[in-house]
Amino acid sequence: MTEVSYLSAASELSSVGTPTLWAVTIAGVLLLLVLDFLVTRRPHEVSMREALGWSAFYIALPLAFGGWIWARYGTQQGVEYLTGYLVEKSLSVDNLFVFMLLLAAFAVPAVLAQRVLLYGIAGALVLRAVFIALGAAALQTLDFAFLLFAIILIATAVKLLRDALSGHQQEVDINKMRSVKLLRRIMPVVDEYHGTRMTVRQGAKRALTPFALVVVAVLATDVVFAVDSVPAVYGITEDPYLVFATNAFALLGLRALYFVLHAALSRLVHLSYGLAIILAFIGLKLGLHWAHGIWESVPQIPTLASLGVIIGVLVVVTLTSLRATRGGTPEQREVVTERH
């Protein structure tokens, strides 16, 4: 394929997403969000039974949807969806680490934790939708979009690896967060939580609550996660609909998954290394795909092979993490503490 013909091909993205399918999917996502807000309208501590039930639902639903995609559109789209979902779910677990740190840093009461998480998920869905649209536009208009995405992912992988090696990948200082400092300049902030209220009256003026600060902080981190998450799944599939579906399903189950994995999260001490490898691998895949469009002799990495690599990396880092934190020795507890 010549460079000219490659540029012409790049201007058209094939997608299984018909207007009807898009409308039904978006309506379903909004319905699930409304359901989650209704479930959390009365603040309460989440029991393990409740968390496991919702987690099972939010895992069964995307897998069933993936089965439908596979049966309706074929093996290629089915594998792309499942691989993209696995990538997004893996990255979302890293989101949970930061959410856990923010909840601890702001001393969020246990009864309010799931409502904070839900605001973060809703914000993340909106941001992902914007980035997905921008990504699709870039792929249609820029011949070097795949190369750009590859550079972003490899740079993110290098940063993850460097932070993991330095041992400071999970530090959070709320006093240094720009979003928090900006809010404090705009409005006064009270010290106590007032349920899920964002503002309270303090004398003649309105003041922000800590709940408002932590919600804004979570939304601010959503922007950072969207920057590497969307290019990562575009490295698996060029279909904007599948990209949106994988992101939506991966995010919707985070509220319940947080409470299921809360105790286990601190044991996944090698997850950052695994995510760095996965992002670098997808970046390489994107770079080869871009080069193949110009020089046909450049090989490409099949999606099925990508699925195998991603599963293999996740299995290895999970096993090594559990081994490193097994037994609860002082040294292992010190490593685990770095996650907090």
XYZ file of C-alpha atoms in Angstrom, residues 1-178:
178
model
C 0.000 0.000 0.000
C 1.408 3.383 -0.949
C 1.402 6.311 1.418
C -1.327 8.067 -0.607
C -3.650 5.061 -0.529
C -2.923 4.598 3.177
C -4.002 8.171 3.868
C -7.212 7.557 1.960
C -7.924 4.406 3.947
C -7.263 6.207 7.214
C -10.093 8.634 6.483
C -12.714 5.885 6.837
C -13.215 3.959 10.056
C -15.367 0.847 9.876
C -17.731 0.327 12.786
C -20.439 -2.083 13.851
C -22.165 0.801 15.616
C -25.358 1.692 13.783
C -27.342 4.737 14.982
C -29.813 2.361 16.648
C -27.062 0.389 18.394
C -25.409 3.595 19.598
C -28.727 4.918 20.926
C -29.576 1.669 22.737
C -26.083 1.401 24.243
C -25.974 5.001 25.477
C -29.489 4.640 26.900
C -28.430 1.432 28.665
C -25.333 3.087 30.156
C -27.404 6.048 31.392
C -29.993 3.673 32.851
C -27.293 1.773 34.748
C -25.843 5.056 36.058
C -29.271 6.183 37.252
C -29.723 2.793 38.920
C -26.393 3.187 40.721
C -27.324 6.669 41.926
C -30.642 5.333 43.215
C -28.862 2.499 45.033
C -26.509 4.979 46.722
C -29.094 7.696 47.446
C -29.076 6.666 51.104
C -25.452 6.647 52.309
C -24.490 3.337 53.894
C -21.491 1.096 54.365
C -21.273 -1.526 51.652
C -21.336 -5.131 52.821
C -19.219 -7.758 51.091
C -22.377 -9.578 50.037
C -23.742 -6.451 48.348
C -20.415 -5.702 46.653
C -20.037 -9.278 45.393
C -23.563 -9.262 44.001
C -23.092 -6.058 42.039
C -19.617 -7.119 40.895
C -20.990 -10.404 39.556
C -23.677 -8.468 37.673
C -21.185 -5.995 36.164
C -18.882 -8.812 35.056
C -21.630 -11.035 33.628
C -23.218 -8.155 31.685
C -20.163 -7.154 29.569
C -19.224 -10.800 29.001
C -22.748 -11.554 27.775
C -22.582 -8.476 25.567
C -19.238 -9.684 24.215
C -20.844 -13.022 23.388
C -23.555 -11.200 21.473
C -20.941 -9.131 19.583
C -19.083 -12.344 18.720
C -22.225 -14.130 17.493
C -23.628 -11.106 15.626
C -20.530 -9.639 13.991
C -17.978 -12.447 13.934
C -14.798 -13.647 15.582
C -12.657 -10.608 14.746
C -14.989 -8.110 16.408
C -15.599 -10.508 19.305
C -11.892 -10.907 20.026
C -11.312 -7.156 19.681
C -14.112 -6.402 22.139
C -12.971 -8.938 24.735
C -9.316 -7.873 24.436
C -10.233 -4.197 24.707
C -12.445 -4.906 27.709
C -9.631 -6.796 29.448
C -7.204 -3.910 28.820
C -9.681 -1.337 30.130
C -10.553 -3.440 33.168
C -6.856 -3.810 33.989
C -6.296 -0.066 33.722
C -9.421 0.576 35.798
C -7.910 -1.420 38.674
C -5.084 1.122 38.694
C -7.786 3.812 38.867
C -9.021 2.111 42.021
C -5.592 2.489 43.641
C -5.758 6.253 43.191
C -9.409 6.396 44.293
C -8.438 4.453 47.414
C -5.645 6.911 48.159
C -7.884 9.936 47.613
C -10.604 8.550 49.871
C -8.014 7.957 52.565
C -6.322 11.337 52.088
C -9.641 13.197 52.404
C -10.751 10.943 55.294
C -13.996 10.155 53.496
C -16.482 8.421 55.851
C -17.192 4.831 54.833
C -20.883 5.597 54.283
C -20.009 8.214 51.633
C -17.317 6.270 49.790
C -19.517 4.697 47.138
C -21.177 8.008 46.260
C -17.739 9.593 45.702
C -16.776 6.653 43.502
C -19.993 6.983 41.521
C -19.324 10.659 40.778
C -15.857 9.651 39.621
C -17.269 6.938 37.348
C -19.857 9.294 35.832
C -17.166 11.893 35.172
C -14.869 9.280 33.683
C -17.593 8.116 31.286
C -18.136 11.658 30.019
C -14.410 12.263 29.594
C -13.864 8.918 27.852
C -16.695 9.723 25.421
C -15.008 13.039 24.575
C -11.576 11.426 24.136
C -13.048 8.592 22.053
C -14.664 11.126 19.698
C -11.388 13.075 19.474
C -9.496 9.850 18.833
C -11.863 8.829 16.040
C -11.528 12.288 14.480
C -7.730 12.041 14.695
C -7.700 8.618 13.023
C -9.870 9.946 10.208
C -7.865 13.094 9.531
C -4.271 12.474 10.646
C -2.142 9.857 8.906
C 0.240 9.829 11.884
C -2.500 9.368 14.532
C -1.491 5.759 15.211
C 2.116 6.852 15.649
C 0.994 9.625 18.009
C -1.030 7.149 20.077
C 1.952 4.803 20.152
C 4.216 7.558 21.499
C 1.663 8.471 24.193
C 1.378 4.865 25.362
C 5.113 4.207 25.386
C 5.756 7.465 27.254
C 3.082 6.502 29.802
C 4.639 3.047 30.148
C 8.060 4.589 30.814
C 6.569 6.889 33.463
C 4.755 3.989 35.145
C 7.935 1.946 35.189
C 10.057 4.814 36.515
C 7.540 5.587 39.265
C 7.273 1.904 40.191
C 11.041 1.565 40.451
C 11.288 4.702 42.586
C 8.532 3.450 44.886
C 6.551 6.704 44.709
C 3.895 5.755 42.169
C 1.055 5.925 44.697
C 1.749 9.119 46.625
C -1.082 11.641 46.992
C -0.702 15.059 48.610
C -4.065 16.824 48.519
C -2.499 20.145 49.494
C -0.495 20.108 46.253
C -3.405 19.204 43.979
C -4.143 22.099 41.636
